mmCIF file of C-alpha atoms and ligand atoms in Angstrom:
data_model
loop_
_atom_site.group_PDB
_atom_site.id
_atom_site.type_symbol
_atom_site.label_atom_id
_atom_site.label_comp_id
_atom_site.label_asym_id
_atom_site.label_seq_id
_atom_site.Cartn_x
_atom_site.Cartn_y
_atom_site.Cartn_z
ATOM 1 C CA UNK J 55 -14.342 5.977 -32.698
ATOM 2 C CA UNK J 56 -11.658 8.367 -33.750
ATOM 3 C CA UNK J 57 -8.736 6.798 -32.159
ATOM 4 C CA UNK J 58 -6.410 7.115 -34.854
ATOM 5 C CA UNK J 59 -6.467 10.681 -34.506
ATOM 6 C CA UNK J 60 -5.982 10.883 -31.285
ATOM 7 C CA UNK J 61 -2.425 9.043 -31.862
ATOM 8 C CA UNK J 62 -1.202 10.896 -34.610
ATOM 9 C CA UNK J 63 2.123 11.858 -33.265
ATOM 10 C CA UNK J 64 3.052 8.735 -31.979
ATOM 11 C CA UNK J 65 6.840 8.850 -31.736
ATOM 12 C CA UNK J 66 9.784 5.462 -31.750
ATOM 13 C CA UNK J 67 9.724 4.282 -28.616
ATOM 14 C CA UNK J 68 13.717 4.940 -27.878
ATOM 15 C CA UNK J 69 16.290 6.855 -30.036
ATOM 16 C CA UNK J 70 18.756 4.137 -30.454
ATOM 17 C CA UNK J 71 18.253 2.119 -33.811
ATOM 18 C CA UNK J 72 16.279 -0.392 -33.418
ATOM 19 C CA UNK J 73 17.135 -3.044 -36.099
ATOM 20 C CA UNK J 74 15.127 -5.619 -36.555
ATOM 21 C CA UNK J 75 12.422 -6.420 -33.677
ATOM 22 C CA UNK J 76 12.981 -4.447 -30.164
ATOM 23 C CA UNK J 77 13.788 -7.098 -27.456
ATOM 24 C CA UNK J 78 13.111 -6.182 -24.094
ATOM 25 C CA UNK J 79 14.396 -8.530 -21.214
ATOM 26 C CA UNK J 80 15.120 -8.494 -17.726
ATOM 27 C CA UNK J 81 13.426 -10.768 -14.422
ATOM 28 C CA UNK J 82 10.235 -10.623 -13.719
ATOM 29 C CA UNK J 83 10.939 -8.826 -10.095
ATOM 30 C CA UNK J 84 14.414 -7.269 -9.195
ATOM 31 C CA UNK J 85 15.289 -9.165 -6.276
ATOM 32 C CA UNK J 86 18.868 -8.371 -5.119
ATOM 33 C CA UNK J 87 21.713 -5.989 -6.225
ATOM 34 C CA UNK J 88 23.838 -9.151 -7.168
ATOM 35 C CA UNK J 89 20.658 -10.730 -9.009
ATOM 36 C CA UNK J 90 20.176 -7.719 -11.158
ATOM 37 C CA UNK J 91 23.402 -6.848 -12.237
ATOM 38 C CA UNK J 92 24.547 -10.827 -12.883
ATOM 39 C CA UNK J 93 21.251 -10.714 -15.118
ATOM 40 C CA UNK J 94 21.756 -7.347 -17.243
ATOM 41 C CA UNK J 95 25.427 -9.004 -17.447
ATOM 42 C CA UNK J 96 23.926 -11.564 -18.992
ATOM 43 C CA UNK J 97 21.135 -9.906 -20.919
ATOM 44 C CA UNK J 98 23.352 -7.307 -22.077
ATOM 45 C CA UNK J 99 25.554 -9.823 -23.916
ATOM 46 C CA UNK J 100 22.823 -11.188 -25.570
ATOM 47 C CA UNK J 101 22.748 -7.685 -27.572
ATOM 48 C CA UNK J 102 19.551 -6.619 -26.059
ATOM 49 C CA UNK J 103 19.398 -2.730 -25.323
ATOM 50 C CA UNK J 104 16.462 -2.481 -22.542
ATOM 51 C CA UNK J 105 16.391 -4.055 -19.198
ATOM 52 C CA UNK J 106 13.289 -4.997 -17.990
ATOM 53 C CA UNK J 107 12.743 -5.821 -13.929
ATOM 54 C CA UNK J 108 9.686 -5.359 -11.942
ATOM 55 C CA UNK J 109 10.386 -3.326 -8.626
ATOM 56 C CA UNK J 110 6.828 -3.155 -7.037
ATOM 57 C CA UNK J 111 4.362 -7.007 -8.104
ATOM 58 C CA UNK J 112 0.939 -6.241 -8.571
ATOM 59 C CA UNK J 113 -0.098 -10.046 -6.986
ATOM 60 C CA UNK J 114 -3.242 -11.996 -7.082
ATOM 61 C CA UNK J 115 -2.768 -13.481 -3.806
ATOM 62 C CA UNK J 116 -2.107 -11.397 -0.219
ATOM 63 C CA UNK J 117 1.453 -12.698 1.234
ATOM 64 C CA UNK J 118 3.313 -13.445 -1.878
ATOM 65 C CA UNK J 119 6.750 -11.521 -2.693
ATOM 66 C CA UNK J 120 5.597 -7.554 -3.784
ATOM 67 C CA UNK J 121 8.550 -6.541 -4.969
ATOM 68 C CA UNK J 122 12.105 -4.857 -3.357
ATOM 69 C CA UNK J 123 10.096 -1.506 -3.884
ATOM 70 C CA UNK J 124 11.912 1.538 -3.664
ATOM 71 C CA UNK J 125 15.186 -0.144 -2.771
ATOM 72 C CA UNK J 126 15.623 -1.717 -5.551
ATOM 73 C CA UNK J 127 15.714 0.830 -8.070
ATOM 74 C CA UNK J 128 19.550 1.993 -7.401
ATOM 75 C CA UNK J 129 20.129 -1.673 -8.243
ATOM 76 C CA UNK J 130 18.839 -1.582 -11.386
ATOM 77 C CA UNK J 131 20.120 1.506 -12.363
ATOM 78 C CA UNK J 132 23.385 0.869 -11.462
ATOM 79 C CA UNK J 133 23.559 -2.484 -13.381
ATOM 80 C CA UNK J 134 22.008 -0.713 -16.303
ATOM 81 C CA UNK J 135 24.507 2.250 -16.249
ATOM 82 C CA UNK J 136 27.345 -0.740 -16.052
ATOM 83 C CA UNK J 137 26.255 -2.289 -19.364
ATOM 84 C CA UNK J 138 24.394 0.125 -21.339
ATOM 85 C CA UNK J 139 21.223 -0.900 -20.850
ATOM 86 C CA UNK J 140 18.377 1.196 -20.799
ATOM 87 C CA UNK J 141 16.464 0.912 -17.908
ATOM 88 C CA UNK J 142 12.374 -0.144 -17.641
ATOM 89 C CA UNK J 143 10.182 -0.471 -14.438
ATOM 90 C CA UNK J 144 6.614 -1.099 -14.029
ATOM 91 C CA UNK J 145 4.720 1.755 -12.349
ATOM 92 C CA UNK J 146 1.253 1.060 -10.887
ATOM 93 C CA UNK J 147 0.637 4.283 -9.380
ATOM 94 C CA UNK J 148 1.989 7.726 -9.215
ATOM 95 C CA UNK J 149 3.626 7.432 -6.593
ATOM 96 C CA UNK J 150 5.497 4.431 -7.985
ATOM 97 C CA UNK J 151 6.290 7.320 -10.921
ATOM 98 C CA UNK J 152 8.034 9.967 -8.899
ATOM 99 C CA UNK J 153 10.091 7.352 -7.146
ATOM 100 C CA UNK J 154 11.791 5.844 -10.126
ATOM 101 C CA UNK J 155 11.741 9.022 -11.890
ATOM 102 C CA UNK J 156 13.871 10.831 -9.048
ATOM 103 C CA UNK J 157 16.312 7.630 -9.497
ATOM 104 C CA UNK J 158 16.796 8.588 -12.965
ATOM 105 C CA UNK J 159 14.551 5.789 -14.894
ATOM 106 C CA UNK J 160 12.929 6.997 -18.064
ATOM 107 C CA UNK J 161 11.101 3.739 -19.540
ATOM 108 C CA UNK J 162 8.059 2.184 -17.865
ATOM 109 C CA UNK J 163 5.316 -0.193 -18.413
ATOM 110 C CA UNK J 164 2.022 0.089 -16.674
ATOM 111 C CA UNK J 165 0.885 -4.050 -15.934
ATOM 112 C CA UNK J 166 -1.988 -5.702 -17.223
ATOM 113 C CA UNK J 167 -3.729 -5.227 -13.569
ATOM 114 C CA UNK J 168 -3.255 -1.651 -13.723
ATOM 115 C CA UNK J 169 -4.365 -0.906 -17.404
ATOM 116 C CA UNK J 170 -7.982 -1.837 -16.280
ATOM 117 C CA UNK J 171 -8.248 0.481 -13.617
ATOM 118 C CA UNK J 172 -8.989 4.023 -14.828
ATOM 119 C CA UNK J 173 -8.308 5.863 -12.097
ATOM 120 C CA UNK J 174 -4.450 4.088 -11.610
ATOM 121 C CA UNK J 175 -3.802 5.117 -15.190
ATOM 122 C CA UNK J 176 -5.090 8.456 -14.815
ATOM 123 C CA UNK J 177 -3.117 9.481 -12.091
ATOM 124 C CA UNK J 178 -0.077 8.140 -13.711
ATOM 125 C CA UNK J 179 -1.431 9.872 -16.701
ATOM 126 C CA UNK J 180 -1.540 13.315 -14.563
ATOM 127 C CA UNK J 181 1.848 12.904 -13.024
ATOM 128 C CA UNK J 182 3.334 12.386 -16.690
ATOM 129 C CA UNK J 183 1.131 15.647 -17.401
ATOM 130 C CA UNK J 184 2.836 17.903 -15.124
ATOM 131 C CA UNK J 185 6.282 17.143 -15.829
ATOM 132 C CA UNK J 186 8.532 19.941 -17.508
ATOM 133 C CA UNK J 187 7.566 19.341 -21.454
ATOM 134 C CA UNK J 188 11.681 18.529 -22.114
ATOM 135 C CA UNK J 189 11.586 15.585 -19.606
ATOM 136 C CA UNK J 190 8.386 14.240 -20.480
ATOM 137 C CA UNK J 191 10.017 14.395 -24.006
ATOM 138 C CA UNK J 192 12.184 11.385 -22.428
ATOM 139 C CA UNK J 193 9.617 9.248 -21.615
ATOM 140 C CA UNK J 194 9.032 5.625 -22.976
ATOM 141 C CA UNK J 195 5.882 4.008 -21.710
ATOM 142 C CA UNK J 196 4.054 0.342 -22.751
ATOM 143 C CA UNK J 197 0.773 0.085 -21.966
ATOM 144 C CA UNK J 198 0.177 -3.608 -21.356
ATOM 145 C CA UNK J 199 -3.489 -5.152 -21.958
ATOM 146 C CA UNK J 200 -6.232 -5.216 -18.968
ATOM 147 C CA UNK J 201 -6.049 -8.114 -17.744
ATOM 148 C CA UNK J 202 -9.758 -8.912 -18.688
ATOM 149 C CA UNK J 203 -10.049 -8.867 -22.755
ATOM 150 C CA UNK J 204 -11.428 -5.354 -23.484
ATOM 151 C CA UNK J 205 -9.954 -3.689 -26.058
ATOM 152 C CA UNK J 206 -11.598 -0.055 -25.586
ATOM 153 C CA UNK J 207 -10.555 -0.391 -21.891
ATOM 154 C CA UNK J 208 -6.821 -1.103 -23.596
ATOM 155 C CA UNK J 209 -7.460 1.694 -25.849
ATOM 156 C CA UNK J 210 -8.638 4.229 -23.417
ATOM 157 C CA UNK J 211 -5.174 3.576 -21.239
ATOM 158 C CA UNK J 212 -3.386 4.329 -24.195
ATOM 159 C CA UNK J 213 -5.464 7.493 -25.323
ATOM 160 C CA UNK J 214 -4.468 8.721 -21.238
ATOM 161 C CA UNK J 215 -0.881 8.537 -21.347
ATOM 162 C CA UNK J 216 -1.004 10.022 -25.225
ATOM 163 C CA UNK J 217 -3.138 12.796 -23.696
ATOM 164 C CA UNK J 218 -0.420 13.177 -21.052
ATOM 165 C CA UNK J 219 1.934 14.447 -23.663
ATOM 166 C CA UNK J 220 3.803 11.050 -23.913
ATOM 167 C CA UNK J 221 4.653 10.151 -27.289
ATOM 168 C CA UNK J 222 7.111 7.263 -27.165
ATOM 169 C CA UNK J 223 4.124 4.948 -26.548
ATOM 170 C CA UNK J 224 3.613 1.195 -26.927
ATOM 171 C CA UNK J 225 1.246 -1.679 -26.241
ATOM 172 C CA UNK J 226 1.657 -4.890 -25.231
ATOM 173 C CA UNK J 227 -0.486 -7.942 -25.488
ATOM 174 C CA UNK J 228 0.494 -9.904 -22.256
ATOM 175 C CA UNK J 229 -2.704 -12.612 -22.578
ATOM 176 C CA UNK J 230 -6.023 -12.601 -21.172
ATOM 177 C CA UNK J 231 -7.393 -14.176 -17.770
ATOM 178 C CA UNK J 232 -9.787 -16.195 -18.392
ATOM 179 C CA UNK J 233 -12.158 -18.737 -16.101
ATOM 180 C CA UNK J 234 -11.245 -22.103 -16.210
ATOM 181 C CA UNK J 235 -8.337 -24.462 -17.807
ATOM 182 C CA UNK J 236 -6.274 -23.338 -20.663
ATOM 183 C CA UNK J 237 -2.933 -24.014 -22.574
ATOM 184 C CA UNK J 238 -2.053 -20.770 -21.803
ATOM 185 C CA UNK J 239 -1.653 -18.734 -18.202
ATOM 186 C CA UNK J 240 -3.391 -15.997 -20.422
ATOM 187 C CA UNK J 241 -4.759 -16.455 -23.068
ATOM 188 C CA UNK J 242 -3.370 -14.162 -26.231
ATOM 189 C CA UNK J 243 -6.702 -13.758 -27.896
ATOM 190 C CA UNK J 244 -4.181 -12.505 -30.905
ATOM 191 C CA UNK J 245 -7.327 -10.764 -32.725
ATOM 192 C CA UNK J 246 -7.581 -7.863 -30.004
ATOM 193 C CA UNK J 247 -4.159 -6.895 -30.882
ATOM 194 C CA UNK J 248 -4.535 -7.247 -34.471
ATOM 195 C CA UNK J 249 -7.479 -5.316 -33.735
ATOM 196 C CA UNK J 250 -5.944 -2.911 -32.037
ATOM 197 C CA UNK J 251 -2.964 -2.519 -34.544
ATOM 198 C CA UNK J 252 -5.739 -2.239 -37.293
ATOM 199 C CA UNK J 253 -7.721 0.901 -35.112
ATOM 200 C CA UNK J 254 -3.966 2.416 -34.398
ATOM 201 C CA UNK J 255 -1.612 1.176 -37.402
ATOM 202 C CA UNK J 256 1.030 3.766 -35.856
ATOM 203 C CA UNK J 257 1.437 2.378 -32.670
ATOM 204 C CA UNK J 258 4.509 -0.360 -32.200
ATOM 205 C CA UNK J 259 2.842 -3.281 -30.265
ATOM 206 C CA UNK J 260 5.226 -5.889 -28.212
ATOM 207 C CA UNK J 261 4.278 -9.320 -27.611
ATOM 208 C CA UNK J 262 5.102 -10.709 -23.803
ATOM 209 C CA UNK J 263 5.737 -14.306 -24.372
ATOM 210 C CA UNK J 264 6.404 -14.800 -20.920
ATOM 211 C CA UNK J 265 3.295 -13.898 -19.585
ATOM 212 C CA UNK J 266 0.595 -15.477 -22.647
ATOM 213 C CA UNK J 267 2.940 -18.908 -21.733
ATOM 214 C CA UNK J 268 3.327 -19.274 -17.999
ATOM 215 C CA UNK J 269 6.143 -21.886 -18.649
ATOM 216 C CA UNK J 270 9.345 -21.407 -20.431
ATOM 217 C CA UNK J 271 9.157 -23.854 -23.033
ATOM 218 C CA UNK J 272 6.808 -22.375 -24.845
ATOM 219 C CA UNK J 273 8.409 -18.584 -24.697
ATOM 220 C CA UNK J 274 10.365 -19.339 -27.851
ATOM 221 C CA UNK J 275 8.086 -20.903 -30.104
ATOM 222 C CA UNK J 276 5.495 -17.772 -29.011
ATOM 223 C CA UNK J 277 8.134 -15.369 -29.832
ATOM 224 C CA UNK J 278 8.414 -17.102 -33.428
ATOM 225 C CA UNK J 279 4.422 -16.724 -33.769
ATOM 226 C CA UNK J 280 4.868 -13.694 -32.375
ATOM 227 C CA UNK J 281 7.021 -11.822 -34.688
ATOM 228 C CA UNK J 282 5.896 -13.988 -37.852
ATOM 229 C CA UNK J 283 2.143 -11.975 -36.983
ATOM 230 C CA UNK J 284 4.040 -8.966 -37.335
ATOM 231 C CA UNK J 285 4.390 -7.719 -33.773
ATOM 232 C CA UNK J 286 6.884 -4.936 -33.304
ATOM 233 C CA UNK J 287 9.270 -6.990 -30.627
ATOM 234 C CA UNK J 288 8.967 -9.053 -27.299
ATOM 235 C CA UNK J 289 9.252 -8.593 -24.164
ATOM 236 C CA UNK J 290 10.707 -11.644 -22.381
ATOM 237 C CA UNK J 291 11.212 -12.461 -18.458
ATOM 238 C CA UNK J 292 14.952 -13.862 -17.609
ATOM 239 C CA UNK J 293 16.407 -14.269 -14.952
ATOM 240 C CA UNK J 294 20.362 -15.586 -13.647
ATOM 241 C CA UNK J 295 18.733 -18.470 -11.336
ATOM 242 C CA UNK J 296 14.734 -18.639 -12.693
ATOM 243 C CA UNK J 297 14.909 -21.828 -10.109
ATOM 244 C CA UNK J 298 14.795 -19.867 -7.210
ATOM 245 C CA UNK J 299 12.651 -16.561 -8.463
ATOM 246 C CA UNK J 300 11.044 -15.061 -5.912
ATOM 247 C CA UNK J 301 7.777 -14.329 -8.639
ATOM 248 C CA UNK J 302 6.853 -16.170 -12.001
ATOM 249 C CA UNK J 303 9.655 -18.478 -11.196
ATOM 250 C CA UNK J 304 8.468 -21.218 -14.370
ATOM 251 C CA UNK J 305 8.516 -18.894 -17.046
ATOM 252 C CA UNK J 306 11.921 -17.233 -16.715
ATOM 253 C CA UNK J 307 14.114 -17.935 -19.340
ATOM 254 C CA UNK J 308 18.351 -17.577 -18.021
ATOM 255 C CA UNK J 309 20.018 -15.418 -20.492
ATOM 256 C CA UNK J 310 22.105 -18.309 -22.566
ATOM 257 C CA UNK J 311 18.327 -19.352 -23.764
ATOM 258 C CA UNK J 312 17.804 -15.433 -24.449
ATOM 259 C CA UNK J 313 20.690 -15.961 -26.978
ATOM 260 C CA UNK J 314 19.342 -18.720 -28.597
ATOM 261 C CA UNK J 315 15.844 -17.318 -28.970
ATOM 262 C CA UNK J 316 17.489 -14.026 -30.080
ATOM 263 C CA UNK J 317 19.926 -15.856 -33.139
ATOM 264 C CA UNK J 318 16.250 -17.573 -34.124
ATOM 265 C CA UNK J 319 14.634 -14.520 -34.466
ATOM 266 C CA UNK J 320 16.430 -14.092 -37.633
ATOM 267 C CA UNK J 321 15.468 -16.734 -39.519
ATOM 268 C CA UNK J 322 12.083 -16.326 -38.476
ATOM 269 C CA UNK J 323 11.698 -13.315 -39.896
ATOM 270 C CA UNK J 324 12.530 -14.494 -43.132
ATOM 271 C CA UNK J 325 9.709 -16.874 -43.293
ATOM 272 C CA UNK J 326 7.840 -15.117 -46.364
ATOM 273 C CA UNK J 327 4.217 -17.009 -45.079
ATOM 274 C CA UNK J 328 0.945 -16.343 -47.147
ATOM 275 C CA UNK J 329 0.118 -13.034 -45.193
ATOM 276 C CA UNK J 330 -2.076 -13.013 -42.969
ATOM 277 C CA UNK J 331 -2.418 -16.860 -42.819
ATOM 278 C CA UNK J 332 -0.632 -16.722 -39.799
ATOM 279 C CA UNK J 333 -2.293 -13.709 -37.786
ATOM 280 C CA UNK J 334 -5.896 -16.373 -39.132
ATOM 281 C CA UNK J 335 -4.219 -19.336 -37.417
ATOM 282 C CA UNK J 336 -3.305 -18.092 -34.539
ATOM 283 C CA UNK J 337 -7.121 -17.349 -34.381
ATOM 284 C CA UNK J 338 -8.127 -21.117 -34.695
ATOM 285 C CA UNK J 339 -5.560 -22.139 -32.122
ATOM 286 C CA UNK J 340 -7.285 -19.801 -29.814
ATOM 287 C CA UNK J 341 -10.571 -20.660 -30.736
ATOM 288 C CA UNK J 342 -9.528 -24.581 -30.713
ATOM 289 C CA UNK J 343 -8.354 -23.730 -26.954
ATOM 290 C CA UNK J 344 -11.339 -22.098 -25.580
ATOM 291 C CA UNK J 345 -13.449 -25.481 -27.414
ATOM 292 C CA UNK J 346 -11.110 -27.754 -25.024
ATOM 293 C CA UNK J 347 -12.205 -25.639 -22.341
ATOM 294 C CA UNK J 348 -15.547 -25.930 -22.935
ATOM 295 C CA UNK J 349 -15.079 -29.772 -24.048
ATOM 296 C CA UNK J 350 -13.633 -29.910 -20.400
ATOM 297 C CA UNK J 351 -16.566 -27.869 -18.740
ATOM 298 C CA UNK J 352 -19.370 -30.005 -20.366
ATOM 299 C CA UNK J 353 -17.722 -33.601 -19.279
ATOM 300 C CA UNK J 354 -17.190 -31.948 -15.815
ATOM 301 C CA UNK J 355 -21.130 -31.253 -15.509
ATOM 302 C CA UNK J 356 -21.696 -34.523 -17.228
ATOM 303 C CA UNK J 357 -20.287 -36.948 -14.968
ATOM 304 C CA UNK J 358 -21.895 -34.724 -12.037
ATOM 305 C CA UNK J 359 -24.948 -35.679 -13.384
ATOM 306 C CA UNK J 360 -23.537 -39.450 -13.470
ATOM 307 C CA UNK J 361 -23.622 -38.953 -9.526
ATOM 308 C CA UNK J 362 -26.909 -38.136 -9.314
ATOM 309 C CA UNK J 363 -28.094 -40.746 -11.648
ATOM 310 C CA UNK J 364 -26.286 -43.362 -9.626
ATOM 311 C CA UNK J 365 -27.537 -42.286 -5.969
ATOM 312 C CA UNK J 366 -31.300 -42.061 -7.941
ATOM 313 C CA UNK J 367 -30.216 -45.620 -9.029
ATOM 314 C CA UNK J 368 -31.618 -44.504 -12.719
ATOM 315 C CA UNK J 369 -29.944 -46.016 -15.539
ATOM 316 C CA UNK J 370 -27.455 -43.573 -17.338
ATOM 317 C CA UNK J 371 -28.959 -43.557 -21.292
ATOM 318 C CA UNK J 372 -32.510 -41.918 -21.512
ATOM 319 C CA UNK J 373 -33.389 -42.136 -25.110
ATOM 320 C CA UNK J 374 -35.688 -39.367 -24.675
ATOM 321 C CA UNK J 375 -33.592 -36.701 -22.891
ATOM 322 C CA UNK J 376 -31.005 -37.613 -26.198
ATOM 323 C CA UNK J 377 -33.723 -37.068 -28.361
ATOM 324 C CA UNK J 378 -34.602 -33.928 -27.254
ATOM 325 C CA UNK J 379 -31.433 -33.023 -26.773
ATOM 326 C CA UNK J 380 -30.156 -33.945 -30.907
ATOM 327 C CA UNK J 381 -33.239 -32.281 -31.961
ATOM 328 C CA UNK J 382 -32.886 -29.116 -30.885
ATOM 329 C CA UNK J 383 -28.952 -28.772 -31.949
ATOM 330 C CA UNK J 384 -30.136 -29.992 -35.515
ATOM 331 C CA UNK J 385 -32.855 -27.164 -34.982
ATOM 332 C CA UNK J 386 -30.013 -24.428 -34.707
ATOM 333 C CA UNK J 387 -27.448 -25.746 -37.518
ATOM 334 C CA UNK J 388 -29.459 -23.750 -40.473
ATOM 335 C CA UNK J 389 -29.006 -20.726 -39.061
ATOM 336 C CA UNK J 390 -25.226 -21.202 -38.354
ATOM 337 C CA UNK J 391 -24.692 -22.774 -41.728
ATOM 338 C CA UNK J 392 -23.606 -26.615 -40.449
ATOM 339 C CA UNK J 393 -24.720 -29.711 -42.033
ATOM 340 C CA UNK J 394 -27.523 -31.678 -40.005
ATOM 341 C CA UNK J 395 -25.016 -34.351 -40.484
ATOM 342 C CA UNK J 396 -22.123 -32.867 -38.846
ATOM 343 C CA UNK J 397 -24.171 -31.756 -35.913
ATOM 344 C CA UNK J 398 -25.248 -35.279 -35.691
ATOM 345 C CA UNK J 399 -22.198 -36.507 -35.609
ATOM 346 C CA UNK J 400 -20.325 -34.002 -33.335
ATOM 347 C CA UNK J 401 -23.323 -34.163 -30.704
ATOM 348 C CA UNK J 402 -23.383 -38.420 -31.158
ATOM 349 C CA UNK J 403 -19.902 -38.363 -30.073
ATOM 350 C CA UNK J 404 -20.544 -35.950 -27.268
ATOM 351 C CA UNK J 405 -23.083 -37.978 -26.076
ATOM 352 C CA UNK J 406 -21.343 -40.818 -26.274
ATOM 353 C CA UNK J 407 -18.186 -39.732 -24.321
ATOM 354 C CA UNK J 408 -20.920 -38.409 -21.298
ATOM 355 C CA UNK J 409 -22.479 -41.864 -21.353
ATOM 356 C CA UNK J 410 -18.671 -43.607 -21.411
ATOM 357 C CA UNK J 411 -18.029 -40.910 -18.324
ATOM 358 C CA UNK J 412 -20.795 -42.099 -16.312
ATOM 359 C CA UNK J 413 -20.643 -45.590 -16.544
ATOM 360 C CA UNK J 414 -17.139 -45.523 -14.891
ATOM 361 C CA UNK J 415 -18.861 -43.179 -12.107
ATOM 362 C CA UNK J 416 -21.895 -46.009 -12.404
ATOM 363 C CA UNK J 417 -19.125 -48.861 -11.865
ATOM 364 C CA UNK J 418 -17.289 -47.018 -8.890
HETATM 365 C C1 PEP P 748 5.301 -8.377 -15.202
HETATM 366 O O1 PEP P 748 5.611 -7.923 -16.302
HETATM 367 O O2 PEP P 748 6.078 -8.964 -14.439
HETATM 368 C C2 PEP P 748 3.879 -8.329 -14.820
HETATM 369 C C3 PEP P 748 3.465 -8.289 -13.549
HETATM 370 O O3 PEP P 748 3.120 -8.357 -15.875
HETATM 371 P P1 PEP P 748 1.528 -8.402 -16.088
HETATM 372 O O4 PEP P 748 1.050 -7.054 -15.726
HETATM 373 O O5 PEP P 748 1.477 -8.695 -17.550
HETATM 374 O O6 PEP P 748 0.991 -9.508 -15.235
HETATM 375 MN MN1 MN P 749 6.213 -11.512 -14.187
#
């Protein structure tokens, strides 16, 4: 993989100076001319220099709010132009591109939906490719992680818009979707970024709080995490009235809690940890999170097969199946370098919490 060389100019992603880590905040969708501009208001006072607000909403689901579209880009730019605020839009396809670029915008992020599809970031890619080399100069754009966790997919959206001729580029590590229950909306998987910062030192990577958390109370402790791992700033969702957001209504932050977070920042920074002890665990809270998951998964299937036992009328402990079953874990914990006695122990308790599971189904 020669990455690195492929991003050898990378250039800072906007000429003001940035001092300290780059904040970038703004709702998640720009829903009205008065929303926007009481927001920037808001946001702007807070010291932060780029406005973030999503015009067109990539959604999961058919018949939730897409986005103002088109419409709302004079908002933003106006509100921006009214407080100094630079102003950022995610594009999802060229089209998208030319649109905000004829309204003047000059910073964009491509979303974590978009990032995995090739062809989307190509075209955006050859649209950014055929502008005039002085106005292309201009251009800020974050690349935000697939939404599935592939870091050479991540990589090769990066490597398009850098072959594009953009060289203010950024990533951002937005979380992972991932089957089944978890702390997080999306899960960071933290190591793909500190993978990614180890294939591509050069490149600034953001961390989107917002969008790892799913729920504002834990946007400011991430950020802390965040910027104690060493990422380059954050990118945070807030919004005048987060109550009545038309999209990701429970993570918005209003911009007095912006303030807060942003005075924090400070003394975070100073925090002189061990290095690297934090980037390492941030890696067991991630791994400790998918174990829940899977804690979760195996009781599920365990008190199905409580059902079955009690239609079968069969009596829920069969020494033998538990035999079998310790047996061949204490077979495997050689070769993975675990005690026999810890497997014994961790798969007793297992065992015993299905049994516990299935006598209450048993008793129903
Ligand atoms: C957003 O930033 O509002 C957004 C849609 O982000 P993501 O692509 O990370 O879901
Ligand atoms: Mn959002």
């Amino acid at each position: 993989m020669s990455s690195d060389k492929t991003f050898a100019d990378i250039q800072p992603l906007f000429d003001f100076d940035i001092d300290g880590p780059l904040v970038v905040a703004g709702p998640c969708s720009a829903e009205s001319a008065e929303q926007v501009a009481v927001t920037a208001r808001g946001v702007a006072d807070c010291g932060v220099r780029v406005f973030r607000a999503g015009a067109w909403k990539p959604r999961t689901q058919p018949g939730q709010f897409e986005g103002m579209g088109e419409k709302a880009l004079p908002w933003i730019r106006k509100a921006c132009a009214e407080t100094g605020l630079i102003p950022m839009v995610e594009v999802a396809t060229s089209s998208h591109l030319f649109m905000a670029l004829r309204a003047g915008i000059k910073a964009f992020w491509i979303g974590a939906r978009t990032s995995a599809n090739p062809f989307a970031v190509q075209e955006i890619a050859d649209t950014l490719a055929a502008l005039p080399a002085e106005k292309r100069a201009e251009i800020t754009m974050l690349v935000k992680n697939p939404a599935n966790p592939d870091l050479e997919l991540w990589i090769g959206a990066l490597q398009r818009i850098y072959r594009s001729g953009v060289r203010r580029l950024g990533a951002v590590l937005r979380g992972f979707s991932m089957y089944g229950e978890h702390r997080y909306r999306n899960v960071p998987e933290w190591r793909i970024a500190f993978e990614l910062h180890r294939r591509i030192p050069q490149l600034p990577i953001l961390c989107d709080p917002s969008h790892i958390s799913g729920e504002r109370d834990m946007v400011e402790p991430l950020s802390h995490q965040a910027l104690s791992m060493g990422f380059d700033g954050l990118i945070i969702e807030t919004h005048c009235n987060p109550a009545e957001a038309l999209s990701d209504s429970a993570q918005q932050i209003i911009p007095a809690q912006l303030n807060e977070l942003i005075r924090s920042i400070g003394t975070s920074c100073r925090d002189s940890e061990i290095a690297g002890l934090d980037a390492l665990r941030a890696e067991i809270d991630d791994i400790d999170d998918a174990l829940m998951a899977i804690l979760a998964r195996r009781m599920k299937v365990a008190r199905e097969i409580g059902r079955l036992k009690r239609e079968a009328n069969v009596p829920v402990v069969q020494p033998i199946r538990y035999k079998k079953l310790m047996e061949e874990r204490l077979g495997q914990a050689d070769a993975i370098g675990i005690s026999d006695d810890f497997i014994r122990k961790i798969f007793g308790a297992l065992h015993e919490e299905s049994v516990r599971q299935q006598i209450e189904i048993q008793g129903k």
